[in-house]
mmCIF file with all atom_site columns, C-alpha atoms in Angstrom:
data_model
loop_
_atom_site.group_PDB
_atom_site.id
_atom_site.type_symbol
_atom_site.label_atom_id
_atom_site.label_alt_id
_atom_site.label_comp_id
_atom_site.label_asym_id
_atom_site.label_entity_id
_atom_site.label_seq_id
_atom_site.pdbx_PDB_ins_code
_atom_site.Cartn_x
_atom_site.Cartn_y
_atom_site.Cartn_z
_atom_site.occupancy
_atom_site.B_iso_or_equiv
_atom_site.pdbx_formal_charge
_atom_site.auth_seq_id
_atom_site.auth_comp_id
_atom_site.auth_asym_id
_atom_site.auth_atom_id
_atom_site.pdbx_PDB_model_num
ATOM 1   C CA . MET A 1 1   ? 19.747  3.097   4.552   1.00 86.00 ? 1455 MET A CA 1
ATOM 2   C CA . SER A 1 2   ? 17.563  1.879   7.404   1.00 92.00 ? 1456 SER A CA 1
ATOM 3   C CA . ARG A 1 3   ? 14.442  3.673   8.522   1.00 94.00 ? 1457 ARG A CA 1
ATOM 4   C CA . ASP A 1 4   ? 12.480  3.210   11.735  1.00 96.00 ? 1458 ASP A CA 1
ATOM 5   C CA . PHE A 1 5   ? 8.708   3.512   11.955  1.00 96.00 ? 1459 PHE A CA 1
ATOM 6   C CA . ARG A 1 6   ? 6.606   3.936   15.047  1.00 91.00 ? 1460 ARG A CA 1
ATOM 7   C CA . LEU A 1 7   ? 4.579   0.833   15.880  1.00 92.00 ? 1461 LEU A CA 1
ATOM 8   C CA . VAL A 1 8   ? 0.884   1.669   16.016  1.00 89.00 ? 1462 VAL A CA 1
ATOM 9   C CA . GLY A 1 9   ? -2.315  -0.286  16.528  1.00 85.00 ? 1463 GLY A CA 1
ATOM 10  C CA . ASP A 1 10  ? -4.322  -2.057  19.193  1.00 86.00 ? 1464 ASP A CA 1
ATOM 11  C CA . PRO A 1 11  ? -2.444  -2.231  22.540  1.00 90.00 ? 1465 PRO A CA 1
ATOM 12  C CA . ALA A 1 12  ? -3.281  -5.919  22.889  1.00 90.00 ? 1466 ALA A CA 1
ATOM 13  C CA . ARG A 1 13  ? -1.711  -6.631  19.504  1.00 89.00 ? 1467 ARG A CA 1
ATOM 14  C CA . ILE A 1 14  ? 1.399   -4.660  20.417  1.00 91.00 ? 1468 ILE A CA 1
ATOM 15  C CA . ALA A 1 15  ? 1.665   -6.617  23.664  1.00 93.00 ? 1469 ALA A CA 1
ATOM 16  C CA . ALA A 1 16  ? 1.383   -9.871  21.704  1.00 93.00 ? 1470 ALA A CA 1
ATOM 17  C CA . LEU A 1 17  ? 4.171   -8.728  19.382  1.00 94.00 ? 1471 LEU A CA 1
ATOM 18  C CA . ARG A 1 18  ? 6.379   -8.021  22.372  1.00 93.00 ? 1472 ARG A CA 1
ATOM 19  C CA . GLU A 1 19  ? 5.744   -11.552 23.619  1.00 94.00 ? 1473 GLU A CA 1
ATOM 20  C CA . TRP A 1 20  ? 6.608   -12.909 20.162  1.00 95.00 ? 1474 TRP A CA 1
ATOM 21  C CA . LEU A 1 21  ? 9.866   -10.966 20.105  1.00 94.00 ? 1475 LEU A CA 1
ATOM 22  C CA . ASP A 1 22  ? 10.773  -11.986 23.662  1.00 93.00 ? 1476 ASP A CA 1
ATOM 23  C CA . ALA A 1 23  ? 10.162  -15.625 22.692  1.00 94.00 ? 1477 ALA A CA 1
ATOM 24  C CA . GLY A 1 24  ? 12.792  -15.450 19.959  1.00 94.00 ? 1478 GLY A CA 1
ATOM 25  C CA . GLY A 1 25  ? 10.929  -13.857 17.058  1.00 94.00 ? 1479 GLY A CA 1
ATOM 26  C CA . ILE A 1 26  ? 10.498  -17.101 15.136  1.00 94.00 ? 1480 ILE A CA 1
ATOM 27  C CA . ASP A 1 27  ? 9.033   -16.910 11.626  1.00 94.00 ? 1481 ASP A CA 1
ATOM 28  C CA . ARG A 1 28  ? 5.440   -18.156 11.833  1.00 94.00 ? 1482 ARG A CA 1
ATOM 29  C CA . GLY A 1 29  ? 5.798   -19.753 8.401   1.00 94.00 ? 1483 GLY A CA 1
ATOM 30  C CA . VAL A 1 30  ? 2.791   -17.961 6.893   1.00 96.00 ? 1484 VAL A CA 1
ATOM 31  C CA . GLU A 1 31  ? 2.910   -17.920 3.079   1.00 96.00 ? 1485 GLU A CA 1
ATOM 32  C CA . PRO A 1 32  ? 2.307   -14.365 1.783   1.00 97.00 ? 1486 PRO A CA 1
ATOM 33  C CA . ARG A 1 33  ? -0.585  -13.772 -0.622  1.00 97.00 ? 1487 ARG A CA 1
ATOM 34  C CA . SER A 1 34  ? 0.013   -11.706 -3.741  1.00 98.00 ? 1488 SER A CA 1
ATOM 35  C CA . ALA A 1 35  ? -1.682  -8.306  -3.601  1.00 98.00 ? 1489 ALA A CA 1
ATOM 36  C CA . ALA A 1 36  ? -1.808  -4.902  -5.271  1.00 98.00 ? 1490 ALA A CA 1
ATOM 37  C CA . THR A 1 37  ? -2.645  -1.452  -3.941  1.00 98.00 ? 1491 THR A CA 1
ATOM 38  C CA . VAL A 1 38  ? -3.012  1.808   -5.850  1.00 98.00 ? 1492 VAL A CA 1
ATOM 39  C CA . LEU A 1 39  ? -2.416  5.477   -5.177  1.00 98.00 ? 1493 LEU A CA 1
ATOM 40  C CA . VAL A 1 40  ? -5.238  7.048   -7.196  1.00 98.00 ? 1494 VAL A CA 1
ATOM 41  C CA . LEU A 1 41  ? -4.155  10.626  -7.835  1.00 98.00 ? 1495 LEU A CA 1
ATOM 42  C CA . ARG A 1 42  ? -5.462  13.949  -9.051  1.00 98.00 ? 1496 ARG A CA 1
ATOM 43  C CA . GLN A 1 43  ? -4.242  17.526  -9.239  1.00 96.00 ? 1497 GLN A CA 1
ATOM 44  C CA . GLY A 1 44  ? -6.205  19.517  -6.683  1.00 93.00 ? 1498 GLY A CA 1
ATOM 45  C CA . SER A 1 45  ? -6.468  23.270  -6.254  1.00 92.00 ? 1499 SER A CA 1
ATOM 46  C CA . GLU A 1 46  ? -3.866  23.167  -3.455  1.00 92.00 ? 1500 GLU A CA 1
ATOM 47  C CA . GLY A 1 47  ? -1.627  20.419  -4.790  1.00 94.00 ? 1501 GLY A CA 1
ATOM 48  C CA . VAL A 1 48  ? -1.642  16.723  -5.531  1.00 97.00 ? 1502 VAL A CA 1
ATOM 49  C CA . GLU A 1 49  ? -4.358  14.671  -3.819  1.00 98.00 ? 1503 GLU A CA 1
ATOM 50  C CA . VAL A 1 50  ? -4.654  10.927  -3.272  1.00 98.00 ? 1504 VAL A CA 1
ATOM 51  C CA . ILE A 1 51  ? -7.540  8.657   -2.284  1.00 98.00 ? 1505 ILE A CA 1
ATOM 52  C CA . THR A 1 52  ? -7.183  7.125   1.168   1.00 98.00 ? 1506 THR A CA 1
ATOM 53  C CA . LEU A 1 53  ? -9.645  4.997   3.068   1.00 98.00 ? 1507 LEU A CA 1
ATOM 54  C CA . LYS A 1 54  ? -10.041 3.975   6.696   1.00 97.00 ? 1508 LYS A CA 1
ATOM 55  C CA . ARG A 1 55  ? -10.333 0.221   7.005   1.00 97.00 ? 1509 ARG A CA 1
ATOM 56  C CA . ALA A 1 56  ? -13.135 -1.142  9.160   1.00 95.00 ? 1510 ALA A CA 1
ATOM 57  C CA . ALA A 1 57  ? -12.255 -2.129  12.723  1.00 93.00 ? 1511 ALA A CA 1
ATOM 58  C CA . THR A 1 58  ? -13.623 -5.613  12.004  1.00 93.00 ? 1512 THR A CA 1
ATOM 59  C CA . MET A 1 59  ? -11.046 -6.375  9.298   1.00 93.00 ? 1513 MET A CA 1
ATOM 60  C CA . ALA A 1 60  ? -8.724  -9.262  10.121  1.00 89.00 ? 1514 ALA A CA 1
ATOM 61  C CA . PHE A 1 61  ? -5.748  -7.474  8.554   1.00 92.00 ? 1515 PHE A CA 1
ATOM 62  C CA . ALA A 1 62  ? -4.796  -3.861  9.372   1.00 92.00 ? 1516 ALA A CA 1
ATOM 63  C CA . PRO A 1 63  ? -8.035  -2.962  11.206  1.00 93.00 ? 1517 PRO A CA 1
ATOM 64  C CA . SER A 1 64  ? -8.790  0.782   11.468  1.00 94.00 ? 1518 SER A CA 1
ATOM 65  C CA . MET A 1 65  ? -5.699  1.633   9.410   1.00 96.00 ? 1519 MET A CA 1
ATOM 66  C CA . HIS A 1 66  ? -5.670  4.312   6.728   1.00 97.00 ? 1520 HIS A CA 1
ATOM 67  C CA . ALA A 1 67  ? -4.638  2.792   3.415   1.00 98.00 ? 1521 ALA A CA 1
ATOM 68  C CA . PHE A 1 68  ? -5.077  2.956   -0.347  1.00 98.00 ? 1522 PHE A CA 1
ATOM 69  C CA . PRO A 1 69  ? -7.598  0.965   -2.395  1.00 98.00 ? 1523 PRO A CA 1
ATOM 70  C CA . GLY A 1 70  ? -6.361  -2.542  -3.126  1.00 98.00 ? 1524 GLY A CA 1
ATOM 71  C CA . GLY A 1 71  ? -6.502  -6.196  -2.232  1.00 97.00 ? 1525 GLY A CA 1
ATOM 72  C CA . SER A 1 72  ? -5.425  -9.726  -3.040  1.00 97.00 ? 1526 SER A CA 1
ATOM 73  C CA . VAL A 1 73  ? -4.721  -11.077 -6.503  1.00 98.00 ? 1527 VAL A CA 1
ATOM 74  C CA . ASP A 1 74  ? -7.129  -13.917 -7.271  1.00 95.00 ? 1528 ASP A CA 1
ATOM 75  C CA . GLU A 1 75  ? -8.210  -16.272 -10.036 1.00 93.00 ? 1529 GLU A CA 1
ATOM 76  C CA . ARG A 1 76  ? -10.308 -13.589 -11.733 1.00 93.00 ? 1530 ARG A CA 1
ATOM 77  C CA . ASP A 1 77  ? -7.141  -11.678 -12.556 1.00 96.00 ? 1531 ASP A CA 1
ATOM 78  C CA . SER A 1 78  ? -5.382  -14.433 -14.496 1.00 91.00 ? 1532 SER A CA 1
ATOM 79  C CA . GLY A 1 79  ? -7.480  -14.272 -17.664 1.00 85.00 ? 1533 GLY A CA 1
ATOM 80  C CA . VAL A 1 80  ? -7.800  -10.500 -18.007 1.00 94.00 ? 1534 VAL A CA 1
ATOM 81  C CA . GLU A 1 81  ? -6.653  -9.244  -21.400 1.00 95.00 ? 1535 GLU A CA 1
ATOM 82  C CA . LEU A 1 82  ? -4.292  -6.289  -21.323 1.00 98.00 ? 1536 LEU A CA 1
ATOM 83  C CA . ALA A 1 83  ? -2.192  -4.809  -24.107 1.00 98.00 ? 1537 ALA A CA 1
ATOM 84  C CA . ASP A 1 84  ? 1.199   -6.493  -24.406 1.00 97.00 ? 1538 ASP A CA 1
ATOM 85  C CA . ASP A 1 85  ? 3.138   -3.233  -24.270 1.00 98.00 ? 1539 ASP A CA 1
ATOM 86  C CA . ILE A 1 86  ? 1.456   -2.265  -20.980 1.00 98.00 ? 1540 ILE A CA 1
ATOM 87  C CA . VAL A 1 87  ? 2.188   -5.663  -19.476 1.00 98.00 ? 1541 VAL A CA 1
ATOM 88  C CA . GLN A 1 88  ? 5.790   -5.670  -20.677 1.00 98.00 ? 1542 GLN A CA 1
ATOM 89  C CA . ARG A 1 89  ? 6.422   -2.199  -19.250 1.00 98.00 ? 1543 ARG A CA 1
ATOM 90  C CA . ALA A 1 90  ? 5.124   -3.322  -15.859 1.00 98.00 ? 1544 ALA A CA 1
ATOM 91  C CA . ALA A 1 91  ? 7.050   -6.606  -16.030 1.00 98.00 ? 1545 ALA A CA 1
ATOM 92  C CA . LEU A 1 92  ? 10.260  -4.693  -16.694 1.00 98.00 ? 1546 LEU A CA 1
ATOM 93  C CA . ALA A 1 93  ? 9.623   -2.336  -13.782 1.00 98.00 ? 1547 ALA A CA 1
ATOM 94  C CA . MET A 1 94  ? 8.787   -5.254  -11.478 1.00 98.00 ? 1548 MET A CA 1
ATOM 95  C CA . ARG A 1 95  ? 11.607  -7.468  -12.794 1.00 98.00 ? 1549 ARG A CA 1
ATOM 96  C CA . ALA A 1 96  ? 8.972   -10.165 -13.033 1.00 98.00 ? 1550 ALA A CA 1
ATOM 97  C CA . SER A 1 97  ? 7.355   -12.339 -15.669 1.00 97.00 ? 1551 SER A CA 1
ATOM 98  C CA . ALA A 1 98  ? 4.663   -10.998 -17.959 1.00 97.00 ? 1552 ALA A CA 1
ATOM 99  C CA . GLU A 1 99  ? 2.084   -13.230 -16.270 1.00 96.00 ? 1553 GLU A CA 1
ATOM 100 C CA . VAL A 1 100 ? 2.935   -11.930 -12.798 1.00 97.00 ? 1554 VAL A CA 1
ATOM 101 C CA . ALA A 1 101 ? 2.737   -8.355  -14.081 1.00 98.00 ? 1555 ALA A CA 1
ATOM 102 C CA . ARG A 1 102 ? -0.559  -9.005  -15.861 1.00 97.00 ? 1556 ARG A CA 1
ATOM 103 C CA . ARG A 1 103 ? -2.202  -10.490 -12.759 1.00 98.00 ? 1557 ARG A CA 1
ATOM 104 C CA . HIS A 1 104 ? -1.120  -7.607  -10.528 1.00 98.00 ? 1558 HIS A CA 1
ATOM 105 C CA . LEU A 1 105 ? -2.238  -4.977  -13.020 1.00 98.00 ? 1559 LEU A CA 1
ATOM 106 C CA . ALA A 1 106 ? -5.595  -6.705  -13.368 1.00 98.00 ? 1560 ALA A CA 1
ATOM 107 C CA . ALA A 1 107 ? -5.991  -6.952  -9.583  1.00 98.00 ? 1561 ALA A CA 1
ATOM 108 C CA . ALA A 1 108 ? -5.157  -3.263  -9.187  1.00 98.00 ? 1562 ALA A CA 1
ATOM 109 C CA . LEU A 1 109 ? -7.746  -2.226  -11.777 1.00 98.00 ? 1563 LEU A CA 1
ATOM 110 C CA . ARG A 1 110 ? -10.414 -4.539  -10.321 1.00 98.00 ? 1564 ARG A CA 1
ATOM 111 C CA . GLU A 1 111 ? -9.893  -3.588  -6.679  1.00 98.00 ? 1565 GLU A CA 1
ATOM 112 C CA . VAL A 1 112 ? -9.966  0.146   -7.384  1.00 98.00 ? 1566 VAL A CA 1
ATOM 113 C CA . ASN A 1 113 ? -13.195 -0.254  -9.348  1.00 98.00 ? 1567 ASN A CA 1
ATOM 114 C CA . GLU A 1 114 ? -14.823 -2.482  -6.714  1.00 97.00 ? 1568 GLU A CA 1
ATOM 115 C CA . GLU A 1 115 ? -13.967 -0.149  -3.840  1.00 98.00 ? 1569 GLU A CA 1
ATOM 116 C CA . THR A 1 116 ? -14.244 3.307   -5.412  1.00 98.00 ? 1570 THR A CA 1
ATOM 117 C CA . GLY A 1 117 ? -16.244 2.879   -8.637  1.00 98.00 ? 1571 GLY A CA 1
ATOM 118 C CA . ILE A 1 118 ? -13.344 4.422   -10.566 1.00 98.00 ? 1572 ILE A CA 1
ATOM 119 C CA . VAL A 1 119 ? -12.328 2.834   -13.867 1.00 98.00 ? 1573 VAL A CA 1
ATOM 120 C CA . LEU A 1 120 ? -8.611  3.385   -14.291 1.00 98.00 ? 1574 LEU A CA 1
ATOM 121 C CA . ARG A 1 121 ? -6.888  3.171   -17.640 1.00 98.00 ? 1575 ARG A CA 1
ATOM 122 C CA . PRO A 1 122 ? -4.367  0.299   -17.674 1.00 98.00 ? 1576 PRO A CA 1
ATOM 123 C CA . GLU A 1 123 ? -1.852  2.417   -19.551 1.00 98.00 ? 1577 GLU A CA 1
ATOM 124 C CA . ASP A 1 124 ? -1.842  4.948   -16.686 1.00 98.00 ? 1578 ASP A CA 1
ATOM 125 C CA . LEU A 1 125 ? -0.659  2.496   -14.026 1.00 98.00 ? 1579 LEU A CA 1
ATOM 126 C CA . ARG A 1 126 ? 2.904   2.982   -12.807 1.00 98.00 ? 1580 ARG A CA 1
ATOM 127 C CA . VAL A 1 127 ? 4.780   0.575   -10.543 1.00 98.00 ? 1581 VAL A CA 1
ATOM 128 C CA . ARG A 1 128 ? 6.150   2.260   -7.416  1.00 98.00 ? 1582 ARG A CA 1
ATOM 129 C CA . GLY A 1 129 ? 7.434   -0.423  -5.047  1.00 98.00 ? 1583 GLY A CA 1
ATOM 130 C CA . ARG A 1 130 ? 6.993   -3.776  -3.327  1.00 98.00 ? 1584 ARG A CA 1
ATOM 131 C CA . TRP A 1 131 ? 6.420   -4.458  0.376   1.00 98.00 ? 1585 TRP A CA 1
ATOM 132 C CA . LEU A 1 132 ? 6.186   -7.739  2.243   1.00 98.00 ? 1586 LEU A CA 1
ATOM 133 C CA . THR A 1 133 ? 4.240   -8.160  5.492   1.00 97.00 ? 1587 THR A CA 1
ATOM 134 C CA . PRO A 1 134 ? 6.603   -9.003  8.404   1.00 97.00 ? 1588 PRO A CA 1
ATOM 135 C CA . VAL A 1 135 ? 7.133   -12.605 9.489   1.00 96.00 ? 1589 VAL A CA 1
ATOM 136 C CA . PHE A 1 136 ? 5.392   -12.017 12.821  1.00 95.00 ? 1590 PHE A CA 1
ATOM 137 C CA . ASP A 1 137 ? 1.994   -11.501 11.208  1.00 94.00 ? 1591 ASP A CA 1
ATOM 138 C CA . ARG A 1 138 ? -0.557  -14.290 10.893  1.00 92.00 ? 1592 ARG A CA 1
ATOM 139 C CA . ARG A 1 139 ? -1.817  -12.750 7.633   1.00 95.00 ? 1593 ARG A CA 1
ATOM 140 C CA . ARG A 1 140 ? 0.907   -11.830 5.173   1.00 97.00 ? 1594 ARG A CA 1
ATOM 141 C CA . TYR A 1 141 ? 0.839   -10.090 1.803   1.00 98.00 ? 1595 TYR A CA 1
ATOM 142 C CA . ASP A 1 142 ? 3.407   -9.591  -0.939  1.00 98.00 ? 1596 ASP A CA 1
ATOM 143 C CA . THR A 1 143 ? 2.088   -6.263  -2.187  1.00 98.00 ? 1597 THR A CA 1
ATOM 144 C CA . TRP A 1 144 ? 2.998   -4.273  -5.263  1.00 98.00 ? 1598 TRP A CA 1
ATOM 145 C CA . ILE A 1 145 ? 2.275   -0.550  -4.886  1.00 98.00 ? 1599 ILE A CA 1
ATOM 146 C CA . LEU A 1 146 ? 1.122   1.199   -8.050  1.00 98.00 ? 1600 LEU A CA 1
ATOM 147 C CA . ALA A 1 147 ? -0.083  4.692   -8.909  1.00 98.00 ? 1601 ALA A CA 1
ATOM 148 C CA . ALA A 1 148 ? -2.365  6.237   -11.537 1.00 98.00 ? 1602 ALA A CA 1
ATOM 149 C CA . VAL A 1 149 ? -4.108  9.522   -12.220 1.00 98.00 ? 1603 VAL A CA 1
ATOM 150 C CA . ILE A 1 150 ? -7.901  9.351   -12.168 1.00 98.00 ? 1604 ILE A CA 1
ATOM 151 C CA . PRO A 1 151 ? -9.243  9.621   -15.742 1.00 98.00 ? 1605 PRO A CA 1
ATOM 152 C CA . PRO A 1 152 ? -11.447 12.590  -16.695 1.00 97.00 ? 1606 PRO A CA 1
ATOM 153 C CA . GLY A 1 153 ? -15.088 12.097  -15.770 1.00 97.00 ? 1607 GLY A CA 1
ATOM 154 C CA . GLU A 1 154 ? -14.479 9.420   -13.140 1.00 98.00 ? 1608 GLU A CA 1
ATOM 155 C CA . ILE A 1 155 ? -15.910 10.096  -9.665  1.00 97.00 ? 1609 ILE A CA 1
ATOM 156 C CA . LEU A 1 156 ? -14.971 8.661   -6.278  1.00 98.00 ? 1610 LEU A CA 1
ATOM 157 C CA . GLN A 1 157 ? -17.710 6.487   -4.780  1.00 97.00 ? 1611 GLN A CA 1
ATOM 158 C CA . HIS A 1 158 ? -17.630 4.599   -1.495  1.00 96.00 ? 1612 HIS A CA 1
ATOM 159 C CA . LEU A 1 159 ? -18.672 1.099   -2.560  1.00 94.00 ? 1613 LEU A CA 1
ATOM 160 C CA . THR A 1 160 ? -16.923 -1.246  -0.136  1.00 95.00 ? 1614 THR A CA 1
ATOM 161 C CA . SER A 1 161 ? -17.983 -2.438  3.308   1.00 94.00 ? 1615 SER A CA 1
ATOM 162 C CA . GLU A 1 162 ? -14.307 -3.004  4.145   1.00 94.00 ? 1616 GLU A CA 1
ATOM 163 C CA . ALA A 1 163 ? -13.834 0.737   4.721   1.00 96.00 ? 1617 ALA A CA 1
ATOM 164 C CA . VAL A 1 164 ? -15.745 3.125   6.983   1.00 96.00 ? 1618 VAL A CA 1
ATOM 165 C CA . SER A 1 165 ? -14.611 6.255   5.149   1.00 96.00 ? 1619 SER A CA 1
ATOM 166 C CA . MET A 1 166 ? -12.945 7.255   1.901   1.00 97.00 ? 1620 MET A CA 1
ATOM 167 C CA . GLN A 1 167 ? -11.755 10.658  0.703   1.00 97.00 ? 1621 GLN A CA 1
ATOM 168 C CA . TRP A 1 168 ? -9.347  12.735  -1.366  1.00 98.00 ? 1622 TRP A CA 1
ATOM 169 C CA . SER A 1 169 ? -6.523  14.160  0.753   1.00 96.00 ? 1623 SER A CA 1
ATOM 170 C CA . ARG A 1 170 ? -3.218  15.926  0.327   1.00 98.00 ? 1624 ARG A CA 1
ATOM 171 C CA . PRO A 1 171 ? -0.442  13.501  1.303   1.00 98.00 ? 1625 PRO A CA 1
ATOM 172 C CA . GLN A 1 172 ? 1.156   15.876  3.798   1.00 98.00 ? 1626 GLN A CA 1
ATOM 173 C CA . ASP A 1 173 ? -2.189  16.374  5.544   1.00 98.00 ? 1627 ASP A CA 1
ATOM 174 C CA . ILE A 1 174 ? -2.450  12.614  6.107   1.00 98.00 ? 1628 ILE A CA 1
ATOM 175 C CA . LEU A 1 175 ? 1.125   12.437  7.370   1.00 98.00 ? 1629 LEU A CA 1
ATOM 176 C CA . ASP A 1 176 ? 0.535   15.352  9.732   1.00 98.00 ? 1630 ASP A CA 1
ATOM 177 C CA . ALA A 1 177 ? -2.628  13.717  11.082  1.00 98.00 ? 1631 ALA A CA 1
ATOM 178 C CA . PHE A 1 178 ? -0.629  10.555  11.773  1.00 97.00 ? 1632 PHE A CA 1
ATOM 179 C CA . GLU A 1 179 ? 1.952   12.528  13.734  1.00 96.00 ? 1633 GLU A CA 1
ATOM 180 C CA . ARG A 1 180 ? -0.899  14.024  15.788  1.00 97.00 ? 1634 ARG A CA 1
ATOM 181 C CA . ASP A 1 181 ? -2.147  10.471  16.525  1.00 95.00 ? 1635 ASP A CA 1
ATOM 182 C CA . GLU A 1 182 ? -5.420  11.202  14.726  1.00 97.00 ? 1636 GLU A CA 1
ATOM 183 C CA . LEU A 1 183 ? -5.164  8.139   12.492  1.00 96.00 ? 1637 LEU A CA 1
ATOM 184 C CA . LEU A 1 184 ? -3.241  4.900   12.046  1.00 96.00 ? 1638 LEU A CA 1
ATOM 185 C CA . MET A 1 185 ? -1.045  3.831   9.132   1.00 96.00 ? 1639 MET A CA 1
ATOM 186 C CA . LEU A 1 186 ? 1.306   0.992   8.326   1.00 96.00 ? 1640 LEU A CA 1
ATOM 187 C CA . PRO A 1 187 ? 4.858   1.730   7.079   1.00 97.00 ? 1641 PRO A CA 1
ATOM 188 C CA . PRO A 1 188 ? 4.163   1.030   3.359   1.00 98.00 ? 1642 PRO A CA 1
ATOM 189 C CA . THR A 1 189 ? 1.362   3.601   3.307   1.00 98.00 ? 1643 THR A CA 1
ATOM 190 C CA . MET A 1 190 ? 3.393   6.144   5.208   1.00 97.00 ? 1644 MET A CA 1
ATOM 191 C CA . HIS A 1 191 ? 6.443   5.709   2.975   1.00 97.00 ? 1645 HIS A CA 1
ATOM 192 C CA . ALA A 1 192 ? 4.359   6.010   -0.198  1.00 98.00 ? 1646 ALA A CA 1
ATOM 193 C CA . LEU A 1 193 ? 2.766   9.219   1.079   1.00 98.00 ? 1647 LEU A CA 1
ATOM 194 C CA . GLU A 1 194 ? 6.180   10.634  1.971   1.00 98.00 ? 1648 GLU A CA 1
ATOM 195 C CA . GLN A 1 195 ? 7.452   9.974   -1.548  1.00 97.00 ? 1649 GLN A CA 1
ATOM 196 C CA . LEU A 1 196 ? 4.365   11.599  -3.035  1.00 98.00 ? 1650 LEU A CA 1
ATOM 197 C CA . ALA A 1 197 ? 4.596   14.621  -0.729  1.00 98.00 ? 1651 ALA A CA 1
ATOM 198 C CA . ALA A 1 198 ? 8.285   15.107  -1.578  1.00 97.00 ? 1652 ALA A CA 1
ATOM 199 C CA . ALA A 1 199 ? 7.751   15.115  -5.357  1.00 96.00 ? 1653 ALA A CA 1
ATOM 200 C CA . SER A 1 200 ? 7.876   18.525  -7.016  1.00 93.00 ? 1654 SER A CA 1
ATOM 201 C CA . SER A 1 201 ? 4.893   17.714  -9.229  1.00 95.00 ? 1655 SER A CA 1
ATOM 202 C CA . LEU A 1 202 ? 2.474   14.945  -10.126 1.00 96.00 ? 1656 LEU A CA 1
ATOM 203 C CA . GLU A 1 203 ? 4.362   14.372  -13.366 1.00 96.00 ? 1657 GLU A CA 1
ATOM 204 C CA . ASP A 1 204 ? 7.696   14.056  -11.559 1.00 96.00 ? 1658 ASP A CA 1
ATOM 205 C CA . TYR A 1 205 ? 6.239   11.553  -9.104  1.00 97.00 ? 1659 TYR A CA 1
ATOM 206 C CA . LEU A 1 206 ? 4.865   9.348   -11.875 1.00 97.00 ? 1660 LEU A CA 1
ATOM 207 C CA . ALA A 1 207 ? 8.156   9.574   -13.759 1.00 96.00 ? 1661 ALA A CA 1
ATOM 208 C CA . MET A 1 208 ? 10.152  8.258   -10.792 1.00 96.00 ? 1662 MET A CA 1
ATOM 209 C CA . PRO A 1 209 ? 11.734  4.858   -11.493 1.00 96.00 ? 1663 PRO A CA 1
ATOM 210 C CA . ALA A 1 210 ? 10.093  1.889   -9.817  1.00 97.00 ? 1664 ALA A CA 1
ATOM 211 C CA . ASP A 1 211 ? 11.856  0.210   -6.907  1.00 96.00 ? 1665 ASP A CA 1
ATOM 212 C CA . PRO A 1 212 ? 11.453  -3.573  -7.361  1.00 96.00 ? 1666 PRO A CA 1
ATOM 213 C CA . ARG A 1 213 ? 13.301  -4.511  -4.180  1.00 96.00 ? 1667 ARG A CA 1
ATOM 214 C CA . VAL A 1 214 ? 11.313  -6.397  -1.554  1.00 97.00 ? 1668 VAL A CA 1
ATOM 215 C CA . VAL A 1 215 ? 10.928  -4.201  1.525   1.00 98.00 ? 1669 VAL A CA 1
ATOM 216 C CA . MET A 1 216 ? 9.960   -6.035  4.722   1.00 97.00 ? 1670 MET A CA 1
ATOM 217 C CA . PRO A 1 217 ? 9.716   -4.332  8.127   1.00 97.00 ? 1671 PRO A CA 1
ATOM 218 C CA . ARG A 1 218 ? 11.474  -5.997  11.056  1.00 96.00 ? 1672 ARG A CA 1
ATOM 219 C CA . LEU A 1 219 ? 10.297  -5.719  14.642  1.00 96.00 ? 1673 LEU A CA 1
ATOM 220 C CA . PHE A 1 220 ? 12.839  -4.341  17.114  1.00 95.00 ? 1674 PHE A CA 1
ATOM 221 C CA . ASP A 1 221 ? 12.954  -3.364  20.779  1.00 93.00 ? 1675 ASP A CA 1
ATOM 222 C CA . GLU A 1 222 ? 15.218  -0.542  21.895  1.00 91.00 ? 1676 GLU A CA 1
ATOM 223 C CA . GLY A 1 223 ? 14.999  0.649   25.455  1.00 88.00 ? 1677 GLY A CA 1
ATOM 224 C CA . GLY A 1 224 ? 11.667  -1.063  25.924  1.00 86.00 ? 1678 GLY A CA 1
ATOM 225 C CA . VAL A 1 225 ? 10.151  0.706   22.914  1.00 89.00 ? 1679 VAL A CA 1
ATOM 226 C CA . LEU A 1 226 ? 8.947   -1.445  20.008  1.00 93.00 ? 1680 LEU A CA 1
ATOM 227 C CA . GLY A 1 227 ? 9.293   -0.261  16.448  1.00 95.00 ? 1681 GLY A CA 1
ATOM 228 C CA . LEU A 1 228 ? 9.519   -1.416  12.852  1.00 97.00 ? 1682 LEU A CA 1
ATOM 229 C CA . ARG A 1 229 ? 12.776  -1.085  10.897  1.00 97.00 ? 1683 ARG A CA 1
ATOM 230 C CA . VAL A 1 230 ? 13.130  -1.309  7.136   1.00 96.00 ? 1684 VAL A CA 1
ATOM 231 C CA . ASP A 1 231 ? 15.996  -1.054  4.647   1.00 94.00 ? 1685 ASP A CA 1
ATOM 232 C CA . LEU A 1 232 ? 15.228  1.508   1.954   1.00 89.00 ? 1686 LEU A CA 1
#
């Protein structure tokens, strides 16, 4: 099943993407960097809530976009010790090696802590999906999306200069704000929020099977309107 997403962002960037498409849409040959992002969840008084942040306008990738905590996998994540059963569960869900799973789990834990001050429990992490930045972008990421409930006693703190704001929100509220053009989001964030909003409960969402397929948006032009299409 294909799904179309509205293309959002800086008008100059959208114009440049149109030029790229008109020129043949050739793959720029940028090697994607491994990354992990996390839906940090809690049960609020009016339903499930998730941490979202607004990326700074100065960021080279996805400026001003609303997103989840996360970032690139790096050398610090290779030597992190995690219980074998946790790693093997993630590796099975990702259909990847134990080392790949370990590095992504470690990156997810580290990035959440660095950006929000929250210490997640490794055993709480659940693999949700995998998205690849389109070939037109000059910065590309191969990103695993994970989710975890915030442990008791942990508190959200805004610790990163990469974001101008950070808050707990109901997923449908974020989606509605996007439809009102009050904020910007990329397709992976939007799709993850839609899945979360559609779940009957927090437990049901976390129990959903992981989708290890690589999802990569494709730029298209229909009737002079640019959009992003994905196969889900």
